[in-house]
mmCIF file of C-alpha atoms in Angstrom:
data_model
loop_
_atom_site.group_PDB
_atom_site.id
_atom_site.type_symbol
_atom_site.label_atom_id
_atom_site.label_comp_id
_atom_site.label_asym_id
_atom_site.label_seq_id
_atom_site.Cartn_x
_atom_site.Cartn_y
_atom_site.Cartn_z
ATOM 1 C CA MET A 1 49.502 100.158 55.335
ATOM 2 C CA PRO A 2 46.554 97.968 56.315
ATOM 3 C CA HIS A 3 45.549 99.453 59.497
ATOM 4 C CA SER A 4 45.987 103.016 58.922
ATOM 5 C CA ARG A 5 42.067 103.692 59.726
ATOM 6 C CA LYS A 6 42.348 101.796 62.763
ATOM 7 C CA ILE A 7 45.548 104.186 63.642
ATOM 8 C CA PHE A 8 43.858 107.144 62.185
ATOM 9 C CA ALA A 9 40.665 106.431 64.624
ATOM 10 C CA VAL A 10 42.642 106.349 68.006
ATOM 11 C CA ALA A 11 44.461 109.741 67.042
ATOM 12 C CA PHE A 12 41.510 111.479 66.122
ATOM 13 C CA ARG A 13 39.883 110.410 69.056
ATOM 14 C CA TYR A 14 42.973 112.089 71.519
ATOM 15 C CA LEU A 15 44.074 114.910 68.960
ATOM 16 C CA GLN A 16 40.426 116.102 67.740
ATOM 17 C CA ARG A 17 42.101 117.137 64.530
ATOM 18 C CA ALA A 18 41.900 115.209 61.139
ATOM 19 C CA ASP A 19 44.930 116.779 59.592
ATOM 20 C CA GLU A 20 47.057 115.934 62.846
ATOM 21 C CA ALA A 21 45.926 112.562 62.894
ATOM 22 C CA GLU A 22 46.457 111.892 59.565
ATOM 23 C CA ASP A 23 50.157 113.163 60.197
ATOM 24 C CA LEU A 24 50.572 110.562 63.043
ATOM 25 C CA VAL A 25 49.593 108.046 60.899
ATOM 26 C CA GLN A 26 52.309 108.590 58.671
ATOM 27 C CA ASP A 27 54.505 108.724 61.734
ATOM 28 C CA VAL A 28 53.625 105.500 62.903
ATOM 29 C CA CYS A 29 54.351 104.225 58.951
ATOM 30 C CA ILE A 30 57.855 105.610 59.426
ATOM 31 C CA LYS A 31 58.650 104.347 62.503
ATOM 32 C CA LEU A 32 57.311 100.649 61.834
ATOM 33 C CA TRP A 33 59.470 100.815 58.726
ATOM 34 C CA GLN A 34 62.519 101.907 60.605
ATOM 35 C CA MET A 35 61.672 98.949 63.316
ATOM 36 C CA ARG A 36 60.266 96.408 60.526
ATOM 37 C CA ASP A 37 63.000 93.657 61.892
ATOM 38 C CA GLU A 38 62.040 94.081 65.638
ATOM 39 C CA LEU A 39 58.288 94.111 65.132
ATOM 40 C CA PRO A 40 55.907 91.610 67.227
ATOM 41 C CA SER A 41 54.230 88.312 65.601
ATOM 42 C CA GLU A 42 51.650 89.044 63.235
ATOM 43 C CA GLU A 43 48.768 88.340 65.989
ATOM 44 C CA ARG A 44 50.144 90.971 68.289
ATOM 45 C CA LEU A 45 50.993 93.439 65.844
ATOM 46 C CA LEU A 46 47.733 95.451 65.649
ATOM 47 C CA PRO A 47 47.793 96.128 69.892
ATOM 48 C CA TYR A 48 51.081 96.972 69.265
ATOM 49 C CA ILE A 49 50.519 99.450 66.699
ATOM 50 C CA LEU A 50 47.593 101.213 68.267
ATOM 51 C CA THR A 51 49.740 101.261 71.412
ATOM 52 C CA MET A 52 52.152 103.424 69.498
ATOM 53 C CA ALA A 53 49.625 105.635 68.177
ATOM 54 C CA ARG A 54 47.981 106.468 71.894
ATOM 55 C CA ASN A 55 51.473 106.692 72.615
ATOM 56 C CA LEU A 56 52.587 109.514 70.152
ATOM 57 C CA SER A 57 49.116 111.143 70.250
ATOM 58 C CA ILE A 58 49.673 112.001 74.386
ATOM 59 C CA ASP A 59 53.413 113.041 73.371
ATOM 60 C CA ARG A 60 51.523 115.973 70.845
ATOM 61 C CA LEU A 61 48.991 116.482 73.509
ATOM 62 C CA ARG A 62 51.901 117.045 75.949
ATOM 63 C CA ALA A 63 54.162 119.156 73.485
ATOM 64 C CA ARG A 64 50.871 121.598 72.779
ATOM 65 C CA HIS A 65 49.908 121.191 76.139
ATOM 66 C CA GLU A 66 46.455 120.894 75.932
ATOM 67 C CA TYR A 67 45.069 117.465 77.094
ATOM 68 C CA ASP A 68 41.610 115.650 76.890
ATOM 69 C CA VAL A 69 40.686 114.659 79.872
ATOM 70 C CA THR A 70 37.070 113.287 78.974
ATOM 71 C CA ALA A 71 38.586 110.702 76.367
ATOM 72 C CA THR A 72 38.721 107.547 77.770
ATOM 73 C CA THR A 73 41.304 104.443 77.331
ATOM 74 C CA ASP A 74 40.307 101.899 74.531
ATOM 75 C CA GLU A 75 41.087 98.399 75.124
ATOM 76 C CA THR A 76 43.887 97.802 72.083
ATOM 77 C CA ASP A 77 44.798 94.141 72.887
ATOM 78 C CA ALA A 78 43.328 92.137 70.817
ATOM 79 C CA PRO A 79 42.746 88.462 72.444
ATOM 80 C CA PRO A 80 44.634 85.435 71.242
ATOM 81 C CA PRO A 81 42.575 82.908 69.081
ATOM 82 C CA ASN A 82 40.546 80.756 70.944
ATOM 83 C CA ASP A 83 41.913 81.695 74.305
ATOM 84 C CA GLU A 84 38.443 81.765 76.523
ATOM 85 C CA PRO A 85 40.037 82.214 79.929
ATOM 86 C CA TYR A 86 41.558 85.347 78.458
ATOM 87 C CA ILE A 87 38.520 86.882 76.819
ATOM 88 C CA ASP A 88 36.293 86.281 80.017
ATOM 89 C CA ASN A 89 38.820 88.077 82.019
ATOM 90 C CA ARG A 90 38.762 91.357 79.290
ATOM 91 C CA VAL A 91 35.042 90.967 79.295
ATOM 92 C CA GLU A 92 34.667 91.271 83.729
ATOM 93 C CA ASP A 93 37.923 94.002 83.198
ATOM 94 C CA HIS A 94 35.775 96.008 80.652
ATOM 95 C CA ASP A 95 32.523 95.793 82.575
ATOM 96 C CA ARG A 96 34.521 97.149 85.780
ATOM 97 C CA LEU A 97 35.767 99.607 83.777
ATOM 98 C CA ARG A 98 32.737 100.851 82.447
ATOM 99 C CA ARG A 99 31.093 100.648 85.988
ATOM 100 C CA THR A 100 34.027 102.601 87.641
ATOM 101 C CA MET A 101 33.716 105.251 84.568
ATOM 102 C CA GLU A 102 30.518 105.779 85.436
ATOM 103 C CA LEU A 103 31.229 106.480 89.199
ATOM 104 C CA ILE A 104 33.744 108.857 87.918
ATOM 105 C CA ARG A 105 31.407 111.063 85.939
ATOM 106 C CA GLN A 106 29.551 111.588 89.659
ATOM 107 C CA LEU A 107 32.544 113.270 90.927
ATOM 108 C CA PRO A 108 32.882 117.147 90.480
ATOM 109 C CA PRO A 109 34.079 118.085 87.723
ATOM 110 C CA ASP A 110 37.975 119.607 89.042
ATOM 111 C CA GLN A 111 37.845 115.999 90.566
ATOM 112 C CA GLN A 112 37.051 114.137 87.576
ATOM 113 C CA LYS A 113 39.818 116.271 85.411
ATOM 114 C CA VAL A 114 42.636 115.426 87.883
ATOM 115 C CA LEU A 115 41.748 111.747 88.633
ATOM 116 C CA ARG A 116 41.657 111.192 84.732
ATOM 117 C CA LEU A 117 44.795 112.785 84.177
ATOM 118 C CA LYS A 118 46.378 110.960 86.963
ATOM 119 C CA ALA A 119 44.881 107.435 86.363
ATOM 120 C CA MET A 120 44.082 107.345 83.129
ATOM 121 C CA HIS A 121 46.650 109.342 81.275
ATOM 122 C CA ASP A 122 49.591 108.657 84.183
ATOM 123 C CA LEU A 123 50.556 111.998 84.745
ATOM 124 C CA ASP A 124 52.588 113.661 87.548
ATOM 125 C CA ASN A 125 51.127 116.140 89.750
ATOM 126 C CA ASP A 126 53.638 118.599 88.039
ATOM 127 C CA GLU A 127 52.130 117.611 84.865
ATOM 128 C CA ILE A 128 48.824 118.160 86.192
ATOM 129 C CA THR A 129 49.241 121.179 87.697
ATOM 130 C CA LYS A 130 50.801 122.705 84.023
ATOM 131 C CA LEU A 131 47.757 121.450 82.157
ATOM 132 C CA THR A 132 45.078 122.562 84.592
ATOM 133 C CA GLY A 133 46.527 125.812 86.122
ATOM 134 C CA PHE A 134 45.656 124.198 89.345
ATOM 135 C CA GLN A 135 48.205 125.197 92.438
ATOM 136 C CA PRO A 136 50.298 121.934 93.378
ATOM 137 C CA ASP A 137 48.303 121.548 96.810
ATOM 138 C CA ASN A 138 44.874 121.846 95.401
ATOM 139 C CA VAL A 139 46.160 119.160 92.651
ATOM 140 C CA ARG A 140 46.953 116.873 95.780
ATOM 141 C CA GLN A 141 43.721 117.811 97.843
ATOM 142 C CA LEU A 142 41.241 116.954 94.533
ATOM 143 C CA LEU A 143 42.796 113.897 93.871
ATOM 144 C CA SER A 144 43.056 112.383 97.643
ATOM 145 C CA ARG A 145 39.190 113.643 97.777
ATOM 146 C CA ALA A 146 38.505 112.180 94.228
ATOM 147 C CA ARG A 147 39.905 108.971 95.344
ATOM 148 C CA ARG A 148 38.280 108.805 98.865
ATOM 149 C CA LYS A 149 34.960 109.383 96.983
ATOM 150 C CA LEU A 150 35.446 106.918 94.209
ATOM 151 C CA LYS A 151 36.304 104.650 96.690
ATOM 152 C CA GLU A 152 32.948 104.931 98.785
ATOM 153 C CA LEU A 153 31.069 104.868 95.421
ATOM 154 C CA ALA A 154 32.547 101.852 94.392
ATOM 155 C CA GLN A 155 32.064 100.093 97.807
ATOM 156 C CA LYS A 156 28.526 101.066 97.646
ATOM 157 C CA ASN A 157 28.196 99.603 94.079
ATOM 158 C CA GLY A 158 29.436 96.841 94.718
ATOM 159 C CA ILE A 159 32.596 97.065 92.523
ATOM 160 C CA ILE A 160 35.280 96.569 95.240
#
């Protein structure tokens, strides 16, 4: 498979285990073979494959009840060829994300953890409660405080 190294990199970033990442590469290849008649066009194939790898990695993490809350999302959409406005928007989005991540690092560790699980990994409060061991009310309070502080920091730094 021509993209197996990229799939492995995505899987390893989330799973932090080479053997599990290798298994995930095989799982992605099998899924792609099974849906070979439904795959997107060649220029959209790589982002599709990397998104699939990311989602399968997250599923595996949920299954083993571990989550790397320090992992950041990776921009997997490849820009269409010769589409300058698209590239400009992506650069601006990437810069905004980088600055926001810097602000998140200024939050207390527990707030960072729940905010990343909620915003970046799209988990609901019940899942966050199970993964962190925090009480449901504590999760809601940490999220509220993290969002409020992040908004203050973003306004102070001119991000919003």
